[in-house]
Amino acid sequence: MTNTLGAGLKLTLFALLTTACAAMLALMISGATVAPAQVYRGLFTDATGLRPGDDVRVAGVRVGCVEEISLYGTQAEVAFSVRRSTPLPRGVVAAIRWRNLAGRRYLALTPGSDATGYLKPGERVATTRPALDVTALSHGFRPLLKAIRPEDGHTLSRQIVQVLQGEEGTVESLLGHISSVTGPLADREEVIGSVVDNLTVMLADIAGRDDAYGSLIDNLHALVKGLSAESEAIGDSPRTPEHLAGAAGPREVRR
């Protein structure tokens, strides 16, 4: 009888320990946190693609998640939680950024100019920035991503997102990567030329919105200029960013 009770107790303890380990592993995989958190809010002109549960990051580190997205007049109000151990300066900037070219987003928090204090729970972030439509971006690079190997495409997509958002790498390193993966292509000049045309249209469309896309425009401008230098199929029609000033209007993006 004693042996039976001992075996049952051991089995119960083993089951509890296994369940606890599985729960911890699930939390680690999902990126969820059980640390105490505080909720803040922000108004965005466009929160398309952002969803409840998406990451909130500071310097690339996950510190919370998006809780709720609702309509506030003509804007989108985003409620997001941040762990209590990460207080938000009053001048913090909340920007919706691309997570990948598949359309996933996250909310990035960066320091602002006002360092006089910290936001209280429930307060709104004063400065917010929307994300560029990632669909337009993925369409712009589609000729290139379709022409290279799938595994190279996944790596390149991630690098494009990181460089254009100023997170990691440089435009020069991105150009070098594009050059390496397109080197074996027989129609390399045509592929790069198509991408340049597509990105030029996109750049012309967002060039007047420097307040929201300042760094993105700079990086995209440098990328178009570098790709133009890579392509030998430019002909008499300039594809350089300087040509944007005389752009005749929107054109269809090549797909």
mmCIF file of C-alpha atoms in Angstrom:
data_model
loop_
_atom_site.group_PDB
_atom_site.id
_atom_site.type_symbol
_atom_site.label_atom_id
_atom_site.label_comp_id
_atom_site.label_asym_id
_atom_site.label_seq_id
_atom_site.Cartn_x
_atom_site.Cartn_y
_atom_site.Cartn_z
ATOM 1 C CA MET A 1 0.000 0.000 0.000
ATOM 2 C CA THR A 2 2.828 2.368 0.937
ATOM 3 C CA ASN A 3 4.634 1.615 -2.327
ATOM 4 C CA THR A 4 1.439 2.357 -4.269
ATOM 5 C CA LEU A 5 1.001 5.738 -2.529
ATOM 6 C CA GLY A 6 4.655 6.595 -3.105
ATOM 7 C CA ALA A 7 4.422 5.758 -6.795
ATOM 8 C CA GLY A 8 1.220 7.796 -7.126
ATOM 9 C CA LEU A 9 2.821 10.792 -5.420
ATOM 10 C CA LYS A 10 5.857 10.583 -7.677
ATOM 11 C CA LEU A 11 3.623 10.378 -10.749
ATOM 12 C CA THR A 12 1.634 13.425 -9.592
ATOM 13 C CA LEU A 13 4.787 15.466 -8.947
ATOM 14 C CA PHE A 14 6.173 14.449 -12.327
ATOM 15 C CA ALA A 15 2.948 15.531 -14.049
ATOM 16 C CA LEU A 16 2.945 18.909 -12.264
ATOM 17 C CA LEU A 17 6.591 19.519 -13.104
ATOM 18 C CA THR A 18 6.034 18.579 -16.750
ATOM 19 C CA THR A 19 3.029 20.906 -16.990
ATOM 20 C CA ALA A 20 4.975 23.790 -15.449
ATOM 21 C CA CYS A 21 7.894 23.284 -17.846
ATOM 22 C CA ALA A 22 5.541 23.114 -20.832
ATOM 23 C CA ALA A 23 3.840 26.359 -19.741
ATOM 24 C CA MET A 24 7.195 28.132 -19.361
ATOM 25 C CA LEU A 25 8.304 26.880 -22.782
ATOM 26 C CA ALA A 26 5.046 28.118 -24.350
ATOM 27 C CA LEU A 27 5.575 31.572 -22.810
ATOM 28 C CA MET A 28 9.150 31.704 -24.116
ATOM 29 C CA ILE A 29 8.107 30.696 -27.639
ATOM 30 C CA SER A 30 5.193 33.160 -27.797
ATOM 31 C CA GLY A 31 7.234 36.010 -26.311
ATOM 32 C CA ALA A 32 4.539 36.627 -23.712
ATOM 33 C CA THR A 33 5.429 38.056 -20.351
ATOM 34 C CA VAL A 34 3.921 37.693 -16.892
ATOM 35 C CA ALA A 35 5.660 40.794 -15.525
ATOM 36 C CA PRO A 36 3.374 43.590 -14.236
ATOM 37 C CA ALA A 37 2.497 45.952 -17.070
ATOM 38 C CA GLN A 38 0.988 49.402 -17.564
ATOM 39 C CA VAL A 39 -1.251 50.476 -20.435
ATOM 40 C CA TYR A 40 -0.671 53.593 -22.566
ATOM 41 C CA ARG A 41 -2.398 54.909 -25.678
ATOM 42 C CA GLY A 42 -1.544 56.610 -28.945
ATOM 43 C CA LEU A 43 -3.472 58.096 -31.859
ATOM 44 C CA PHE A 44 -2.338 57.135 -35.373
ATOM 45 C CA THR A 45 -3.470 58.421 -38.750
ATOM 46 C CA ASP A 46 -3.138 54.847 -40.021
ATOM 47 C CA ALA A 47 -2.724 51.640 -37.992
ATOM 48 C CA THR A 48 -3.371 49.223 -40.860
ATOM 49 C CA GLY A 49 -1.642 45.875 -40.316
ATOM 50 C CA LEU A 50 -1.158 46.316 -36.562
ATOM 51 C CA ARG A 51 -3.063 43.744 -34.500
ATOM 52 C CA PRO A 52 -3.687 42.982 -30.814
ATOM 53 C CA GLY A 53 -0.874 40.802 -29.535
ATOM 54 C CA ASP A 54 1.780 42.372 -31.777
ATOM 55 C CA ASP A 55 5.060 43.314 -30.115
ATOM 56 C CA VAL A 56 5.900 46.599 -28.449
ATOM 57 C CA ARG A 57 9.684 47.035 -28.613
ATOM 58 C CA VAL A 58 12.325 49.360 -27.236
ATOM 59 C CA ALA A 59 15.717 49.164 -28.995
ATOM 60 C CA GLY A 60 14.565 45.915 -30.585
ATOM 61 C CA VAL A 61 13.686 44.288 -27.246
ATOM 62 C CA ARG A 62 10.111 43.214 -26.576
ATOM 63 C CA VAL A 63 8.728 45.119 -23.571
ATOM 64 C CA GLY A 64 4.990 44.650 -24.074
ATOM 65 C CA CYS A 65 2.256 44.099 -26.606
ATOM 66 C CA VAL A 66 -0.582 45.810 -28.428
ATOM 67 C CA GLU A 67 -3.783 45.377 -26.424
ATOM 68 C CA GLU A 68 -6.546 46.994 -28.461
ATOM 69 C CA ILE A 69 -7.103 49.066 -31.595
ATOM 70 C CA SER A 70 -10.229 51.210 -31.887
ATOM 71 C CA LEU A 71 -11.570 54.089 -33.959
ATOM 72 C CA TYR A 72 -11.251 57.568 -32.434
ATOM 73 C CA GLY A 73 -12.844 60.079 -34.776
ATOM 74 C CA THR A 74 -10.874 59.851 -38.004
ATOM 75 C CA GLN A 75 -7.854 58.245 -36.312
ATOM 76 C CA ALA A 76 -6.966 54.877 -34.847
ATOM 77 C CA GLU A 77 -6.371 54.687 -31.108
ATOM 78 C CA VAL A 78 -3.896 52.003 -30.120
ATOM 79 C CA ALA A 79 -3.817 50.800 -26.518
ATOM 80 C CA PHE A 80 -0.580 49.023 -25.646
ATOM 81 C CA SER A 81 0.966 47.598 -22.504
ATOM 82 C CA VAL A 82 4.559 48.063 -21.354
ATOM 83 C CA ARG A 83 6.168 46.323 -18.392
ATOM 84 C CA ARG A 84 6.423 48.515 -15.299
ATOM 85 C CA SER A 85 10.187 48.188 -15.209
ATOM 86 C CA THR A 86 10.341 50.223 -18.461
ATOM 87 C CA PRO A 87 8.953 53.717 -17.734
ATOM 88 C CA LEU A 88 8.164 55.830 -20.791
ATOM 89 C CA PRO A 89 9.626 59.361 -21.043
ATOM 90 C CA ARG A 90 7.025 62.040 -21.733
ATOM 91 C CA GLY A 91 8.548 62.724 -25.149
ATOM 92 C CA VAL A 92 8.571 59.083 -26.289
ATOM 93 C CA VAL A 93 7.815 58.491 -29.979
ATOM 94 C CA ALA A 94 5.598 55.539 -30.953
ATOM 95 C CA ALA A 95 6.112 54.332 -34.530
ATOM 96 C CA ILE A 96 4.452 51.445 -36.336
ATOM 97 C CA ARG A 97 7.150 49.495 -38.139
ATOM 98 C CA TRP A 98 7.288 46.525 -40.468
ATOM 99 C CA ARG A 99 8.190 43.200 -38.956
ATOM 100 C CA ASN A 100 8.533 41.612 -42.382
ATOM 101 C CA LEU A 101 7.400 42.027 -45.995
ATOM 102 C CA ALA A 102 4.509 39.623 -45.339
ATOM 103 C CA GLY A 103 2.663 42.469 -43.618
ATOM 104 C CA ARG A 104 3.343 41.854 -39.909
ATOM 105 C CA ARG A 105 3.926 44.998 -37.860
ATOM 106 C CA TYR A 106 5.090 45.988 -34.397
ATOM 107 C CA LEU A 107 5.119 49.145 -32.302
ATOM 108 C CA ALA A 108 8.553 50.710 -31.758
ATOM 109 C CA LEU A 109 9.132 53.168 -28.884
ATOM 110 C CA THR A 110 12.056 55.602 -29.168
ATOM 111 C CA PRO A 111 13.171 58.560 -27.018
ATOM 112 C CA GLY A 112 11.909 62.010 -27.941
ATOM 113 C CA SER A 113 13.033 65.539 -27.176
ATOM 114 C CA ASP A 114 11.037 65.950 -23.934
ATOM 115 C CA ALA A 115 12.876 64.355 -21.023
ATOM 116 C CA THR A 116 11.185 66.317 -18.214
ATOM 117 C CA GLY A 117 9.297 63.361 -16.800
ATOM 118 C CA TYR A 118 7.459 60.135 -17.487
ATOM 119 C CA LEU A 119 4.029 59.267 -18.822
ATOM 120 C CA LYS A 120 1.424 58.078 -16.352
ATOM 121 C CA PRO A 121 -0.510 54.872 -17.049
ATOM 122 C CA GLY A 122 -3.419 55.569 -19.382
ATOM 123 C CA GLU A 123 -1.850 58.715 -20.882
ATOM 124 C CA ARG A 124 -1.443 59.178 -24.619
ATOM 125 C CA VAL A 125 1.877 59.313 -26.420
ATOM 126 C CA ALA A 126 2.148 62.792 -27.960
ATOM 127 C CA THR A 127 4.122 61.820 -31.086
ATOM 128 C CA THR A 128 3.194 58.877 -33.290
ATOM 129 C CA ARG A 129 4.252 57.785 -36.764
ATOM 130 C CA PRO A 130 2.403 55.423 -39.109
ATOM 131 C CA ALA A 131 4.049 52.769 -41.235
ATOM 132 C CA LEU A 132 4.296 52.867 -45.000
ATOM 133 C CA ASP A 133 1.979 50.420 -46.765
ATOM 134 C CA VAL A 134 4.083 47.263 -46.813
ATOM 135 C CA THR A 135 2.011 45.941 -49.733
ATOM 136 C CA ALA A 136 3.352 48.711 -51.959
ATOM 137 C CA LEU A 137 6.883 47.965 -50.786
ATOM 138 C CA SER A 138 6.599 44.227 -51.427
ATOM 139 C CA HIS A 139 5.162 44.924 -54.895
ATOM 140 C CA GLY A 140 8.108 47.190 -55.598
ATOM 141 C CA PHE A 141 10.609 44.419 -54.891
ATOM 142 C CA ARG A 142 8.493 41.625 -56.397
ATOM 143 C CA PRO A 143 10.456 41.307 -59.692
ATOM 144 C CA LEU A 144 13.639 40.799 -57.689
ATOM 145 C CA LEU A 145 12.177 38.415 -55.078
ATOM 146 C CA LYS A 146 10.560 36.272 -57.804
ATOM 147 C CA ALA A 147 13.821 36.000 -59.746
ATOM 148 C CA ILE A 148 16.062 34.713 -56.939
ATOM 149 C CA ARG A 149 16.011 31.537 -54.863
ATOM 150 C CA PRO A 150 13.300 31.392 -52.126
ATOM 151 C CA GLU A 151 15.864 31.060 -49.343
ATOM 152 C CA ASP A 152 17.705 34.132 -50.632
ATOM 153 C CA GLY A 153 14.376 35.940 -50.907
ATOM 154 C CA HIS A 154 13.529 35.417 -47.231
ATOM 155 C CA THR A 155 16.923 36.702 -46.099
ATOM 156 C CA LEU A 156 16.804 39.664 -48.469
ATOM 157 C CA SER A 157 13.251 40.603 -47.407
ATOM 158 C CA ARG A 158 14.310 40.742 -43.777
ATOM 159 C CA GLN A 159 17.362 42.856 -44.609
ATOM 160 C CA ILE A 160 15.293 45.276 -46.735
ATOM 161 C CA VAL A 161 12.934 45.891 -43.817
ATOM 162 C CA GLN A 162 15.762 46.366 -41.305
ATOM 163 C CA VAL A 163 17.782 48.744 -43.493
ATOM 164 C CA LEU A 164 14.909 50.942 -44.681
ATOM 165 C CA GLN A 165 13.679 51.369 -41.108
ATOM 166 C CA GLY A 166 17.177 52.198 -39.888
ATOM 167 C CA GLU A 167 17.253 49.215 -37.531
ATOM 168 C CA GLU A 168 20.280 47.291 -38.738
ATOM 169 C CA GLY A 169 22.779 47.396 -41.592
ATOM 170 C CA THR A 170 23.327 50.094 -44.198
ATOM 171 C CA VAL A 171 22.084 50.848 -47.690
ATOM 172 C CA GLU A 172 25.566 49.948 -48.950
ATOM 173 C CA SER A 173 25.409 46.503 -47.321
ATOM 174 C CA LEU A 174 21.922 45.973 -48.781
ATOM 175 C CA LEU A 175 23.157 46.914 -52.260
ATOM 176 C CA GLY A 176 26.023 44.464 -51.853
ATOM 177 C CA HIS A 177 23.614 41.695 -50.895
ATOM 178 C CA ILE A 178 21.331 42.456 -53.847
ATOM 179 C CA SER A 179 24.333 42.411 -56.164
ATOM 180 C CA SER A 180 25.463 39.024 -54.837
ATOM 181 C CA VAL A 181 22.072 37.288 -55.174
ATOM 182 C CA THR A 182 21.365 38.731 -58.628
ATOM 183 C CA GLY A 183 24.832 38.051 -60.036
ATOM 184 C CA PRO A 184 23.898 34.691 -61.646
ATOM 185 C CA LEU A 185 20.691 36.044 -63.242
ATOM 186 C CA ALA A 186 20.699 36.212 -67.050
ATOM 187 C CA ASP A 187 18.148 39.056 -66.991
ATOM 188 C CA ARG A 188 19.816 40.882 -64.106
ATOM 189 C CA GLU A 189 19.665 44.318 -65.748
ATOM 190 C CA GLU A 190 15.965 43.966 -66.541
ATOM 191 C CA VAL A 191 15.122 42.772 -63.008
ATOM 192 C CA ILE A 192 17.021 45.606 -61.321
ATOM 193 C CA GLY A 193 15.587 48.113 -63.787
ATOM 194 C CA SER A 194 12.038 46.994 -62.941
ATOM 195 C CA VAL A 195 12.707 47.368 -59.217
ATOM 196 C CA VAL A 196 14.152 50.849 -59.755
ATOM 197 C CA ASP A 197 11.066 51.889 -61.724
ATOM 198 C CA ASN A 198 8.741 50.546 -59.021
ATOM 199 C CA LEU A 199 10.613 52.183 -56.144
ATOM 200 C CA THR A 200 10.818 55.478 -58.027
ATOM 201 C CA VAL A 201 7.015 55.535 -58.278
ATOM 202 C CA MET A 202 6.727 54.769 -54.567
ATOM 203 C CA LEU A 203 9.286 57.408 -53.637
ATOM 204 C CA ALA A 204 7.447 60.026 -55.663
ATOM 205 C CA ASP A 205 4.231 59.109 -53.842
ATOM 206 C CA ILE A 206 5.649 59.551 -50.327
ATOM 207 C CA ALA A 207 8.173 62.331 -51.018
ATOM 208 C CA GLY A 208 5.794 64.996 -49.695
ATOM 209 C CA ARG A 209 5.337 63.339 -46.306
ATOM 210 C CA ASP A 210 8.742 63.963 -44.734
ATOM 211 C CA ASP A 211 7.218 64.469 -41.288
ATOM 212 C CA ALA A 212 6.135 60.824 -41.104
ATOM 213 C CA TYR A 213 8.665 59.067 -43.327
ATOM 214 C CA GLY A 214 11.809 61.204 -43.135
ATOM 215 C CA SER A 215 14.431 58.497 -42.547
ATOM 216 C CA LEU A 216 12.600 56.039 -44.777
ATOM 217 C CA ILE A 217 12.633 58.514 -47.670
ATOM 218 C CA ASP A 218 16.367 59.107 -47.190
ATOM 219 C CA ASN A 219 17.152 55.385 -47.188
ATOM 220 C CA LEU A 220 14.836 54.653 -50.105
ATOM 221 C CA HIS A 221 16.358 57.560 -52.054
ATOM 222 C CA ALA A 222 19.866 56.191 -51.482
ATOM 223 C CA LEU A 223 18.744 52.677 -52.419
ATOM 224 C CA VAL A 224 17.161 53.809 -55.707
ATOM 225 C CA LYS A 225 20.296 55.781 -56.553
ATOM 226 C CA GLY A 226 22.504 52.779 -55.824
ATOM 227 C CA LEU A 227 20.329 50.378 -57.802
ATOM 228 C CA SER A 228 20.302 52.803 -60.728
ATOM 229 C CA ALA A 229 24.085 52.695 -60.779
ATOM 230 C CA GLU A 230 23.904 48.863 -60.772
ATOM 231 C CA SER A 231 21.646 48.720 -63.814
ATOM 232 C CA GLU A 232 23.158 49.075 -67.288
ATOM 233 C CA ALA A 233 19.740 49.129 -68.944
ATOM 234 C CA ILE A 234 18.847 52.707 -68.044
ATOM 235 C CA GLY A 235 18.962 54.073 -71.593
ATOM 236 C CA ASP A 236 18.017 57.679 -72.172
ATOM 237 C CA SER A 237 15.350 57.695 -69.449
ATOM 238 C CA PRO A 238 16.946 58.551 -66.090
ATOM 239 C CA ARG A 239 15.852 56.449 -63.104
ATOM 240 C CA THR A 240 17.783 58.389 -60.515
ATOM 241 C CA PRO A 241 15.955 60.031 -57.598
ATOM 242 C CA GLU A 242 16.801 63.466 -59.057
ATOM 243 C CA HIS A 243 14.348 62.617 -61.861
ATOM 244 C CA LEU A 244 11.513 62.598 -59.324
ATOM 245 C CA ALA A 245 11.164 66.365 -59.472
ATOM 246 C CA GLY A 246 9.943 66.032 -63.034
ATOM 247 C CA ALA A 247 7.836 62.928 -62.540
ATOM 248 C CA ALA A 248 4.673 63.203 -64.597
ATOM 249 C CA GLY A 249 2.427 61.440 -62.114
ATOM 250 C CA PRO A 250 1.717 57.941 -60.807
ATOM 251 C CA ARG A 251 2.427 54.963 -63.016
ATOM 252 C CA GLU A 252 1.498 51.358 -62.606
ATOM 253 C CA VAL A 253 3.908 49.352 -60.482
ATOM 254 C CA ARG A 254 5.417 46.405 -62.342
ATOM 255 C CA ARG A 255 4.587 43.026 -60.915
#
